[in-house]
Amino acid sequence: MPENSKSLSPSIKELLATPDREQKICLDAWVRTRRDSKNLIFLALSDGSCFNTIQAVINKELGSWNEETLAKVNTGAGVHITGTLVSSPGSGQAVEIQGEGISLYGDAPQESYPLQKKRHSFEFLREIAHLRPRTNTFGAVARVRNAMSFAIHRFFQERGFFYIHTPIITGVDAEGAGQMFRATTLPLENPPRKEGKTDFSRDFFGRPTYLAVTGQLEAEAYALSMGKVYTFGPTFRAENSNTTRHLAEFWMIEPEVAFCDINCNMDLAEEFLKFIISTVLKECSEDMAFFNQWVQKGIIDVLGDVVTKEFARVSYTDAMEELEKAQDSGSASFDFPVQWGSDLQSEHEKFLTETVYKGPVIVTDYPREIKAFYMKQNEDSKTVRAMDVLVPRLGEIIGGSEREADLVKLESRMDELGMHKEDYRWYLDLRKYGSVPHSGFGLGFERLIQYITGMQNIRDVIPFPRTVKSAEF
């Protein structure tokens, strides 16, 4: 094993970009592939810094090589190599390493190492999620995810937003769907009872608590004092949906803006999406070229179109009329019936974006009965100032609204839904003291990664997915 160096060796990304030739270098990396030809060994080396590998050529006739070490330098092995960076005579690569010395950090026995030089199914790779980032696909996903994370912070920070950390443990159901994971210290095999019910006064927090499904309500409190805030963190939903679109643990981006109505909210959502997409296309061009060729052909052109097009904006009522027209004329057939008052399904969203408007669409003014209690009610008493951003191929990618700023209307709506207002006393105080118009939206980070990379299953865009009946690793 090589001695520990006092400074990091250059990355492959740096070596591939340098114009200097005939320079002595050292590199720490993993062997992606090995090919032997007479006295030459060709190693494709990867360190995860970029999509491309760098080739190292070892001439066994030049210098003294440890044959036992060379025998273990195979796919998956971690190595330290020294040599000279030279122009490559081969096609497809500008430079290569002329190897002069190699030592082994750790080998990967070929009889048991599961990532050999062949294509592996995504289903198989989910079973070895701790190793799958070593593949082209999942290394590319990780780099895109990283670039998007940084771009999200840059977008909001450059526009004067404050980053707020909201609670992961909560005592309220902000979405009202009841699909929450309970957080408790009570013994599940024999919880304390009082008057025939579980005695939560003896729990750690002295009351029922859950893993948060959103940070929105707490973010509103800070928006109504600091103007513009955003959250970006993990959220949890115990939704029993074993599909390619659902996770039990995922990351959410949620901005909240004071003195902002529904139109301001739509402008922000459109600007945000375009910024993130254009950043990835610019900063992850190699990774995106891979997705374009092997995962979703044409994805780069599709995303480029989203960046340059103005998003269509239509009311829910107008959208339903378009769907009904298509259904009645026979030009479209839907599994879910189209009728005013029902929620838009994925098939409806895709038809609107891909057939009717041929691009992203923002749908507004949904029926109040299918939306959350905190959304601002319109004057017609039937709809609320909700907005969903729909994109081709995926459907809904952002959901948001102008929030109800009127205390009386908010309390009335909560009464209609049978909500326990005492649990939301602090939230109601925000409307009681200095209430102002404010809006915000939520975007599932993994859904956005799916959309940008073209990956079909949401389990493949998060490092270690948590889904129904699955909490491995």
GROMACS .gro file of C-alpha atoms in nm:
model
  473
    1MET     CA    1   0.000   0.000   0.000
    2PRO     CA    2   0.143   0.345  -0.089
    3GLU     CA    3   0.246   0.589   0.178
    4ASN     CA    4  -0.002   0.862   0.261
    5SER     CA    5   0.077   1.179   0.067
    6LYS     CA    6   0.059   1.519   0.234
    7SER     CA    7  -0.143   1.673  -0.048
    8LEU     CA    8  -0.414   1.551  -0.280
    9SER     CA    9  -0.308   1.426  -0.620
   10PRO     CA   10  -0.460   1.602  -0.924
   11SER     CA   11  -0.796   1.475  -1.041
   12ILE     CA   12  -0.857   1.315  -1.378
   13LYS     CA   13  -1.075   1.613  -1.467
   14GLU     CA   14  -0.775   1.841  -1.408
   15LEU     CA   15  -0.534   1.619  -1.599
   16LEU     CA   16  -0.762   1.597  -1.903
   17ALA     CA   17  -0.794   1.976  -1.910
   18THR     CA   18  -0.428   2.065  -1.869
   19PRO     CA   19  -0.235   2.182  -2.177
   20ASP     CA   20   0.096   2.076  -2.024
   21ARG     CA   21   0.265   1.770  -2.167
   22GLU     CA   22   0.567   1.570  -2.056
   23GLN     CA   23   0.496   1.655  -1.694
   24LYS     CA   24   0.552   1.408  -1.414
   25ILE     CA   25   0.230   1.324  -1.236
   26CYS     CA   26   0.084   1.094  -0.975
   27LEU     CA   27  -0.278   0.982  -0.966
   28ASP     CA   28  -0.506   0.805  -0.720
   29ALA     CA   29  -0.792   0.626  -0.895
   30TRP     CA   30  -0.986   0.307  -0.948
   31VAL     CA   31  -0.937   0.073  -1.239
   32ARG     CA   32  -1.242   0.079  -1.463
   33THR     CA   33  -1.109  -0.172  -1.718
   34ARG     CA   34  -0.784  -0.354  -1.800
   35ARG     CA   35  -0.664  -0.473  -2.139
   36ASP     CA   36  -0.343  -0.669  -2.200
   37SER     CA   37  -0.157  -0.671  -2.533
   38LYS     CA   38   0.180  -0.846  -2.543
   39ASN     CA   39   0.402  -0.650  -2.303
   40LEU     CA   40   0.160  -0.360  -2.264
   41ILE     CA   41  -0.116  -0.316  -2.008
   42PHE     CA   42  -0.383  -0.055  -2.084
   43LEU     CA   43  -0.574   0.069  -1.781
   44ALA     CA   44  -0.883   0.290  -1.796
   45LEU     CA   45  -0.875   0.485  -1.470
   46SER     CA   46  -1.159   0.673  -1.303
   47ASP     CA   47  -1.173   0.887  -0.990
   48GLY     CA   48  -1.531   1.012  -1.024
   49SER     CA   49  -1.426   1.372  -1.090
   50CYS     CA   50  -1.566   1.364  -1.444
   51PHE     CA   51  -1.739   1.131  -1.685
   52ASN     CA   52  -1.429   1.041  -1.886
   53THR     CA   53  -1.157   0.802  -1.781
   54ILE     CA   54  -0.786   0.851  -1.844
   55GLN     CA   55  -0.573   0.578  -1.996
   56ALA     CA   56  -0.254   0.463  -1.829
   57VAL     CA   57  -0.013   0.251  -2.033
   58ILE     CA   58   0.226   0.017  -1.855
   59ASN     CA   59   0.514  -0.127  -2.053
   60LYS     CA   60   0.633  -0.430  -1.860
   61GLU     CA   61   0.966  -0.427  -2.045
   62LEU     CA   62   1.052  -0.077  -1.920
   63GLY     CA   63   1.148  -0.053  -1.555
   64SER     CA   64   1.102  -0.304  -1.279
   65TRP     CA   65   0.744  -0.397  -1.203
   66ASN     CA   66   0.609  -0.600  -0.916
   67GLU     CA   67   0.440  -0.889  -1.097
   68GLU     CA   68   0.230  -0.978  -0.793
   69THR     CA   69   0.093  -0.622  -0.779
   70LEU     CA   70   0.029  -0.608  -1.153
   71ALA     CA   71  -0.167  -0.931  -1.134
   72LYS     CA   72  -0.407  -0.766  -0.888
   73VAL     CA   73  -0.452  -0.444  -1.088
   74ASN     CA   74  -0.793  -0.534  -1.229
   75THR     CA   75  -1.140  -0.384  -1.258
   76GLY     CA   76  -1.241  -0.224  -0.929
   77ALA     CA   77  -0.895  -0.203  -0.773
   78GLY     CA   78  -0.781   0.119  -0.606
   79VAL     CA   79  -0.436   0.223  -0.725
   80HIS     CA   80  -0.169   0.493  -0.699
   81ILE     CA   81   0.013   0.543  -1.026
   82THR     CA   82   0.310   0.761  -1.115
   83GLY     CA   83   0.430   0.847  -1.463
   84THR     CA   84   0.440   1.110  -1.734
   85LEU     CA   85   0.141   1.283  -1.890
   86VAL     CA   86   0.190   1.261  -2.267
   87SER     CA   87  -0.013   1.324  -2.582
   88SER     CA   88  -0.207   1.013  -2.672
   89PRO     CA   89  -0.154   0.850  -3.012
   90GLY     CA   90  -0.492   0.680  -2.981
   91SER     CA   91  -0.824   0.823  -3.096
   92GLY     CA   92  -1.082   0.960  -2.854
   93GLN     CA   93  -0.835   1.088  -2.597
   94ALA     CA   94  -0.599   1.384  -2.594
   95VAL     CA   95  -0.365   1.264  -2.323
   96GLU     CA   96  -0.264   0.947  -2.145
   97ILE     CA   97  -0.030   0.845  -1.867
   98GLN     CA   98   0.293   0.668  -1.951
   99GLY     CA   99   0.318   0.457  -1.640
  100GLU     CA  100   0.641   0.439  -1.446
  101GLY     CA  101   0.526   0.303  -1.113
  102ILE     CA  102   0.211   0.157  -0.962
  103SER     CA  103   0.108   0.051  -0.614
  104LEU     CA  104  -0.209  -0.103  -0.484
  105TYR     CA  105  -0.441   0.044  -0.223
  106GLY     CA  106  -0.685  -0.244  -0.241
  107ASP     CA  107  -0.769  -0.509  -0.498
  108ALA     CA  108  -1.114  -0.629  -0.610
  109PRO     CA  109  -1.108  -1.008  -0.650
  110GLN     CA  110  -1.248  -1.075  -0.996
  111GLU     CA  111  -1.428  -1.391  -0.894
  112SER     CA  112  -1.653  -1.195  -0.655
  113TYR     CA  113  -1.647  -0.830  -0.770
  114PRO     CA  114  -2.000  -0.774  -0.909
  115LEU     CA  115  -1.920  -0.487  -1.151
  116GLN     CA  116  -1.747  -0.649  -1.444
  117LYS     CA  117  -1.705  -0.504  -1.794
  118LYS     CA  118  -2.061  -0.557  -1.916
  119ARG     CA  119  -2.397  -0.383  -1.903
  120HIS     CA  120  -2.590  -0.432  -1.580
  121SER     CA  121  -2.962  -0.376  -1.540
  122PHE     CA  122  -3.077  -0.093  -1.314
  123GLU     CA  123  -3.274  -0.351  -1.113
  124PHE     CA  124  -2.953  -0.542  -1.039
  125LEU     CA  125  -2.763  -0.224  -0.955
  126ARG     CA  126  -3.028  -0.125  -0.697
  127GLU     CA  127  -2.931  -0.441  -0.509
  128ILE     CA  128  -2.573  -0.312  -0.484
  129ALA     CA  129  -2.648   0.056  -0.432
  130HIS     CA  130  -2.321   0.097  -0.242
  131LEU     CA  131  -2.125   0.006  -0.558
  132ARG     CA  132  -2.345   0.147  -0.835
  133PRO     CA  133  -2.191   0.499  -0.830
  134ARG     CA  134  -1.884   0.335  -0.987
  135THR     CA  135  -2.081   0.283  -1.310
  136ASN     CA  136  -2.108   0.541  -1.587
  137THR     CA  137  -2.480   0.600  -1.530
  138PHE     CA  138  -2.479   0.648  -1.156
  139GLY     CA  139  -2.157   0.845  -1.150
  140ALA     CA  140  -2.321   1.080  -1.401
  141VAL     CA  141  -2.639   1.101  -1.190
  142ALA     CA  142  -2.433   1.188  -0.881
  143ARG     CA  143  -2.243   1.465  -1.060
  144VAL     CA  144  -2.564   1.613  -1.204
  145ARG     CA  145  -2.728   1.595  -0.862
  146ASN     CA  146  -2.430   1.776  -0.711
  147ALA     CA  147  -2.435   2.050  -0.977
  148MET     CA  148  -2.810   2.096  -0.932
  149SER     CA  149  -2.778   2.120  -0.552
  150PHE     CA  150  -2.521   2.398  -0.581
  151ALA     CA  151  -2.723   2.574  -0.852
  152ILE     CA  152  -3.033   2.575  -0.629
  153HIS     CA  153  -2.848   2.758  -0.354
  154ARG     CA  154  -2.686   2.992  -0.606
  155PHE     CA  155  -3.022   3.079  -0.764
  156PHE     CA  156  -3.181   3.180  -0.436
  157GLN     CA  157  -2.874   3.338  -0.276
  158GLU     CA  158  -2.814   3.559  -0.579
  159ARG     CA  159  -3.173   3.684  -0.549
  160GLY     CA  160  -3.158   3.776  -0.182
  161PHE     CA  161  -3.328   3.470  -0.033
  162PHE     CA  162  -3.236   3.338   0.312
  163TYR     CA  163  -3.177   2.963   0.359
  164ILE     CA  164  -3.397   2.837   0.646
  165HIS     CA  165  -3.362   2.501   0.820
  166THR     CA  166  -3.710   2.378   0.909
  167PRO     CA  167  -3.789   2.093   1.154
  168ILE     CA  168  -3.773   1.730   1.051
  169ILE     CA  169  -3.988   1.630   1.349
  170THR     CA  170  -4.329   1.797   1.357
  171GLY     CA  171  -4.657   1.783   1.542
  172VAL     CA  172  -4.881   1.887   1.251
  173ASP     CA  173  -4.984   1.741   0.918
  174ALA     CA  174  -4.926   2.033   0.682
  175GLU     CA  175  -5.070   1.855   0.377
  176GLY     CA  176  -5.369   1.704   0.557
  177ALA     CA  177  -5.324   1.369   0.384
  178GLY     CA  178  -5.235   1.171   0.696
  179GLN     CA  179  -4.950   0.989   0.519
  180MET     CA  180  -4.691   1.050   0.788
  181PHE     CA  181  -4.429   0.843   0.966
  182ARG     CA  182  -4.470   0.852   1.343
  183ALA     CA  183  -4.170   0.944   1.557
  184THR     CA  184  -4.197   0.797   1.906
  185THR     CA  185  -3.992   0.666   2.197
  186LEU     CA  186  -4.283   0.465   2.339
  187PRO     CA  187  -4.235   0.087   2.343
  188LEU     CA  188  -4.436  -0.039   2.048
  189GLU     CA  189  -4.484  -0.384   2.199
  190ASN     CA  190  -4.656  -0.240   2.509
  191PRO     CA  191  -4.728   0.133   2.488
  192PRO     CA  192  -4.867   0.306   2.799
  193ARG     CA  193  -5.244   0.347   2.797
  194LYS     CA  194  -5.479   0.605   2.942
  195GLU     CA  195  -5.856   0.589   2.913
  196GLY     CA  196  -5.820   0.316   2.651
  197LYS     CA  197  -5.585   0.515   2.429
  198THR     CA  198  -5.209   0.540   2.388
  199ASP     CA  199  -5.078   0.785   2.649
  200PHE     CA  200  -4.859   1.017   2.445
  201SER     CA  201  -4.795   1.237   2.748
  202ARG     CA  202  -4.529   0.981   2.837
  203ASP     CA  203  -4.364   1.004   2.496
  204PHE     CA  204  -4.040   1.201   2.454
  205PHE     CA  205  -4.216   1.515   2.330
  206GLY     CA  206  -4.528   1.462   2.540
  207ARG     CA  207  -4.750   1.448   2.232
  208PRO     CA  208  -4.781   1.262   1.898
  209THR     CA  209  -4.504   1.364   1.657
  210TYR     CA  210  -4.417   1.273   1.300
  211LEU     CA  211  -4.151   1.307   1.032
  212ALA     CA  212  -4.228   1.622   0.837
  213VAL     CA  213  -4.388   1.602   0.492
  214THR     CA  214  -4.294   1.963   0.421
  215GLY     CA  215  -4.118   2.262   0.573
  216GLN     CA  216  -4.366   2.505   0.421
  217LEU     CA  217  -4.557   2.620   0.727
  218GLU     CA  218  -4.242   2.700   0.923
  219ALA     CA  219  -4.090   2.868   0.616
  220GLU     CA  220  -4.397   3.094   0.599
  221ALA     CA  221  -4.319   3.218   0.949
  222TYR     CA  222  -3.976   3.333   0.835
  223ALA     CA  223  -4.100   3.472   0.504
  224LEU     CA  224  -4.338   3.691   0.706
  225SER     CA  225  -4.043   3.847   0.885
  226MET     CA  226  -3.751   3.821   0.641
  227GLY     CA  227  -3.927   3.860   0.306
  228LYS     CA  228  -3.773   3.586   0.091
  229VAL     CA  229  -3.668   3.246   0.226
  230TYR     CA  230  -3.624   2.891   0.103
  231THR     CA  231  -3.578   2.543   0.243
  232PHE     CA  232  -3.390   2.256   0.084
  233GLY     CA  233  -3.394   1.939   0.287
  234PRO     CA  234  -3.533   1.587   0.341
  235THR     CA  235  -3.905   1.521   0.370
  236PHE     CA  236  -4.098   1.200   0.436
  237ARG     CA  237  -4.427   1.053   0.318
  238ALA     CA  238  -4.571   0.717   0.416
  239GLU     CA  239  -4.753   0.685   0.086
  240ASN     CA  240  -4.810   0.322  -0.006
  241SER     CA  241  -4.722   0.374  -0.372
  242ASN     CA  242  -4.474   0.129  -0.518
  243THR     CA  243  -4.424   0.317  -0.845
  244THR     CA  244  -4.139   0.466  -1.047
  245ARG     CA  245  -4.240   0.816  -0.925
  246HIS     CA  246  -4.263   0.776  -0.546
  247LEU     CA  247  -4.014   0.768  -0.259
  248ALA     CA  248  -4.077   0.757   0.115
  249GLU     CA  249  -3.778   0.983   0.180
  250PHE     CA  250  -3.690   1.257  -0.066
  251TRP     CA  251  -3.558   1.613  -0.082
  252MET     CA  252  -3.773   1.921  -0.132
  253ILE     CA  253  -3.702   2.275  -0.243
  254GLU     CA  254  -3.956   2.518  -0.099
  255PRO     CA  255  -3.928   2.898  -0.142
  256GLU     CA  256  -4.170   3.130   0.037
  257VAL     CA  257  -4.199   3.499  -0.058
  258ALA     CA  258  -4.379   3.780   0.121
  259PHE     CA  259  -4.566   4.049  -0.079
  260CYS     CA  260  -4.590   3.803  -0.368
  261ASP     CA  261  -4.913   3.699  -0.542
  262ILE     CA  262  -4.983   3.400  -0.766
  263ASN     CA  263  -4.840   3.575  -1.075
  264CYS     CA  264  -4.515   3.657  -0.897
  265ASN     CA  265  -4.504   3.293  -0.782
  266MET     CA  266  -4.541   3.164  -1.138
  267ASP     CA  267  -4.266   3.396  -1.259
  268LEU     CA  268  -4.032   3.267  -0.988
  269ALA     CA  269  -4.107   2.902  -1.064
  270GLU     CA  270  -4.043   2.946  -1.437
  271GLU     CA  271  -3.723   3.139  -1.379
  272PHE     CA  272  -3.604   2.878  -1.130
  273LEU     CA  273  -3.659   2.581  -1.361
  274LYS     CA  274  -3.489   2.752  -1.653
  275PHE     CA  275  -3.190   2.846  -1.438
  276ILE     CA  276  -3.133   2.494  -1.305
  277ILE     CA  277  -3.174   2.329  -1.646
  278SER     CA  278  -2.944   2.574  -1.825
  279THR     CA  279  -2.682   2.534  -1.550
  280VAL     CA  280  -2.678   2.155  -1.589
  281LEU     CA  281  -2.659   2.175  -1.969
  282LYS     CA  282  -2.361   2.407  -1.936
  283GLU     CA  283  -2.171   2.255  -1.644
  284CYS     CA  284  -2.243   1.884  -1.694
  285SER     CA  285  -2.212   1.861  -2.072
  286GLU     CA  286  -2.026   1.527  -2.074
  287ASP     CA  287  -2.272   1.364  -1.838
  288MET     CA  288  -2.567   1.503  -2.031
  289ALA     CA  289  -2.421   1.376  -2.359
  290PHE     CA  290  -2.417   1.030  -2.201
  291PHE     CA  291  -2.782   1.056  -2.093
  292ASN     CA  292  -2.871   1.188  -2.437
  293GLN     CA  293  -2.712   0.887  -2.607
  294TRP     CA  294  -2.790   0.601  -2.372
  295VAL     CA  295  -3.082   0.694  -2.144
  296GLN     CA  296  -3.321   0.936  -2.317
  297LYS     CA  297  -3.239   1.017  -2.676
  298GLY     CA  298  -3.296   1.382  -2.759
  299ILE     CA  299  -3.311   1.493  -2.395
  300ILE     CA  300  -3.065   1.779  -2.454
  301ASP     CA  301  -3.282   1.930  -2.728
  302VAL     CA  302  -3.596   1.889  -2.517
  303LEU     CA  303  -3.436   2.066  -2.222
  304GLY     CA  304  -3.294   2.337  -2.445
  305ASP     CA  305  -3.646   2.397  -2.574
  306VAL     CA  306  -3.777   2.434  -2.217
  307VAL     CA  307  -3.511   2.695  -2.139
  308THR     CA  308  -3.594   2.908  -2.442
  309LYS     CA  309  -3.975   2.874  -2.447
  310GLU     CA  310  -4.215   3.086  -2.249
  311PHE     CA  311  -4.434   2.863  -2.032
  312ALA     CA  312  -4.801   2.857  -2.126
  313ARG     CA  313  -5.038   2.966  -1.848
  314VAL     CA  314  -5.395   2.839  -1.836
  315SER     CA  315  -5.666   2.804  -1.575
  316TYR     CA  316  -5.774   2.462  -1.455
  317THR     CA  317  -6.115   2.527  -1.611
  318ASP     CA  318  -5.963   2.599  -1.954
  319ALA     CA  319  -5.738   2.295  -1.925
  320MET     CA  320  -6.035   2.073  -1.849
  321GLU     CA  321  -6.218   2.214  -2.152
  322GLU     CA  322  -5.924   2.115  -2.373
  323LEU     CA  323  -5.923   1.764  -2.228
  324GLU     CA  324  -6.301   1.728  -2.264
  325LYS     CA  325  -6.282   1.850  -2.623
  326ALA     CA  326  -6.017   1.590  -2.705
  327GLN     CA  327  -6.210   1.317  -2.526
  328ASP     CA  328  -6.544   1.401  -2.693
  329SER     CA  329  -6.390   1.426  -3.039
  330GLY     CA  330  -6.217   1.090  -2.999
  331SER     CA  331  -5.872   1.239  -3.059
  332ALA     CA  332  -5.770   1.120  -2.712
  333SER     CA  333  -5.875   0.840  -2.482
  334PHE     CA  334  -5.813   0.865  -2.110
  335ASP     CA  335  -5.823   0.593  -1.844
  336PHE     CA  336  -5.937   0.848  -1.585
  337PRO     CA  337  -6.259   1.039  -1.662
  338VAL     CA  338  -6.232   1.408  -1.738
  339GLN     CA  339  -6.470   1.618  -1.535
  340TRP     CA  340  -6.449   1.950  -1.358
  341GLY     CA  341  -6.365   1.898  -0.992
  342SER     CA  342  -6.139   1.596  -1.036
  343ASP     CA  343  -5.763   1.622  -1.008
  344LEU     CA  344  -5.544   1.608  -1.316
  345GLN     CA  345  -5.384   1.268  -1.367
  346SER     CA  346  -5.047   1.201  -1.527
  347GLU     CA  347  -5.210   1.112  -1.858
  348HIS     CA  348  -5.397   1.444  -1.859
  349GLU     CA  349  -5.082   1.640  -1.774
  350LYS     CA  350  -4.883   1.472  -2.050
  351PHE     CA  351  -5.157   1.536  -2.304
  352LEU     CA  352  -5.169   1.904  -2.215
  353THR     CA  353  -4.791   1.949  -2.236
  354GLU     CA  354  -4.712   1.723  -2.530
  355THR     CA  355  -5.019   1.760  -2.752
  356VAL     CA  356  -5.211   2.077  -2.669
  357TYR     CA  357  -4.944   2.329  -2.568
  358LYS     CA  358  -4.634   2.142  -2.688
  359GLY     CA  359  -4.424   2.260  -2.398
  360PRO     CA  360  -4.435   2.344  -2.027
  361VAL     CA  361  -4.770   2.461  -1.889
  362ILE     CA  362  -4.863   2.631  -1.563
  363VAL     CA  363  -5.218   2.542  -1.458
  364THR     CA  364  -5.386   2.775  -1.207
  365ASP     CA  365  -5.708   2.820  -1.009
  366TYR     CA  366  -5.788   2.462  -0.910
  367PRO     CA  367  -6.111   2.357  -0.734
  368ARG     CA  368  -6.071   2.429  -0.363
  369GLU     CA  369  -6.195   2.082  -0.267
  370ILE     CA  370  -5.890   1.907  -0.414
  371LYS     CA  371  -5.628   2.144  -0.272
  372ALA     CA  372  -5.474   2.206   0.070
  373PHE     CA  373  -5.636   2.423   0.339
  374TYR     CA  374  -5.375   2.700   0.327
  375MET     CA  375  -5.433   2.806  -0.036
  376LYS     CA  376  -5.589   3.146  -0.098
  377GLN     CA  377  -5.955   3.129  -0.194
  378ASN     CA  378  -6.073   3.308  -0.507
  379GLU     CA  379  -6.374   3.535  -0.513
  380ASP     CA  380  -6.584   3.266  -0.681
  381SER     CA  381  -6.565   3.057  -0.359
  382LYS     CA  382  -6.506   2.750  -0.578
  383THR     CA  383  -6.140   2.777  -0.669
  384VAL     CA  384  -5.811   2.863  -0.502
  385ARG     CA  385  -5.499   3.038  -0.629
  386ALA     CA  386  -5.303   2.720  -0.675
  387MET     CA  387  -5.054   2.665  -0.953
  388ASP     CA  388  -4.892   2.349  -1.088
  389VAL     CA  389  -4.605   2.353  -1.336
  390LEU     CA  390  -4.637   2.068  -1.586
  391VAL     CA  391  -4.357   1.961  -1.818
  392PRO     CA  392  -4.355   1.723  -2.116
  393ARG     CA  393  -4.282   1.356  -2.045
  394LEU     CA  394  -4.305   1.387  -1.666
  395GLY     CA  395  -4.616   1.590  -1.588
  396GLU     CA  396  -4.633   1.789  -1.264
  397ILE     CA  397  -4.292   1.902  -1.143
  398ILE     CA  398  -4.384   2.199  -0.919
  399GLY     CA  399  -4.686   2.259  -0.701
  400GLY     CA  400  -4.755   2.587  -0.524
  401SER     CA  401  -5.000   2.860  -0.443
  402GLU     CA  402  -5.064   3.200  -0.306
  403ARG     CA  403  -5.127   3.138   0.063
  404GLU     CA  404  -5.449   3.243   0.237
  405ALA     CA  405  -5.365   3.565   0.422
  406ASP     CA  406  -5.713   3.628   0.565
  407LEU     CA  407  -5.752   3.487   0.918
  408VAL     CA  408  -6.130   3.448   0.901
  409LYS     CA  409  -6.122   3.264   0.569
  410LEU     CA  410  -5.839   3.039   0.684
  411GLU     CA  411  -6.016   2.946   1.008
  412SER     CA  412  -6.340   2.884   0.819
  413ARG     CA  413  -6.165   2.649   0.578
  414MET     CA  414  -6.000   2.459   0.863
  415ASP     CA  415  -6.337   2.423   1.032
  416GLU     CA  416  -6.484   2.279   0.712
  417LEU     CA  417  -6.210   2.018   0.705
  418GLY     CA  418  -6.251   1.933   1.073
  419MET     CA  419  -5.895   2.034   1.157
  420HIS     CA  420  -5.784   2.083   1.516
  421LYS     CA  421  -5.701   2.454   1.509
  422GLU     CA  422  -5.517   2.452   1.841
  423ASP     CA  423  -5.239   2.251   1.674
  424TYR     CA  424  -5.201   2.536   1.424
  425ARG     CA  425  -5.232   2.823   1.672
  426TRP     CA  426  -4.890   2.962   1.582
  427TYR     CA  427  -4.971   2.937   1.210
  428LEU     CA  428  -5.294   3.131   1.259
  429ASP     CA  429  -5.099   3.397   1.450
  430LEU     CA  430  -4.917   3.476   1.125
  431ARG     CA  431  -5.252   3.596   0.986
  432LYS     CA  432  -5.345   3.766   1.312
  433TYR     CA  433  -5.037   3.985   1.338
  434GLY     CA  434  -4.920   4.178   1.033
  435SER     CA  435  -5.058   3.944   0.766
  436VAL     CA  436  -4.952   4.020   0.409
  437PRO     CA  437  -4.996   3.848   0.072
  438HIS     CA  438  -4.738   3.572   0.028
  439SER     CA  439  -4.677   3.276  -0.198
  440GLY     CA  440  -4.452   2.976  -0.243
  441PHE     CA  441  -4.408   2.642  -0.410
  442GLY     CA  442  -4.258   2.301  -0.356
  443LEU     CA  443  -4.045   2.098  -0.593
  444GLY     CA  444  -3.936   1.739  -0.534
  445PHE     CA  445  -3.563   1.736  -0.604
  446GLU     CA  446  -3.558   1.378  -0.729
  447ARG     CA  447  -3.843   1.446  -0.972
  448LEU     CA  448  -3.639   1.730  -1.119
  449ILE     CA  449  -3.330   1.509  -1.149
  450GLN     CA  450  -3.543   1.247  -1.322
  451TYR     CA  451  -3.668   1.502  -1.568
  452ILE     CA  452  -3.327   1.645  -1.650
  453THR     CA  453  -3.143   1.314  -1.684
  454GLY     CA  454  -3.422   1.113  -1.846
  455MET     CA  455  -3.390   0.839  -1.584
  456GLN     CA  456  -3.714   0.641  -1.574
  457ASN     CA  457  -3.718   0.529  -1.210
  458ILE     CA  458  -3.696   0.772  -0.920
  459ARG     CA  459  -3.508   0.507  -0.720
  460ASP     CA  460  -3.214   0.563  -0.954
  461VAL     CA  461  -3.163   0.935  -0.889
  462ILE     CA  462  -3.117   0.921  -0.510
  463PRO     CA  463  -2.815   0.744  -0.358
  464PHE     CA  464  -3.002   0.506  -0.126
  465PRO     CA  465  -3.377   0.495  -0.200
  466ARG     CA  466  -3.634   0.442   0.072
  467THR     CA  467  -3.954   0.290  -0.065
  468VAL     CA  468  -4.239   0.060   0.040
  469LYS     CA  469  -4.091  -0.253   0.203
  470SER     CA  470  -3.738  -0.135   0.126
  471ALA     CA  471  -3.491   0.043   0.356
  472GLU     CA  472  -3.166  -0.126   0.256
  473PHE     CA  473  -2.820   0.018   0.314
   0.00000   0.00000   0.00000
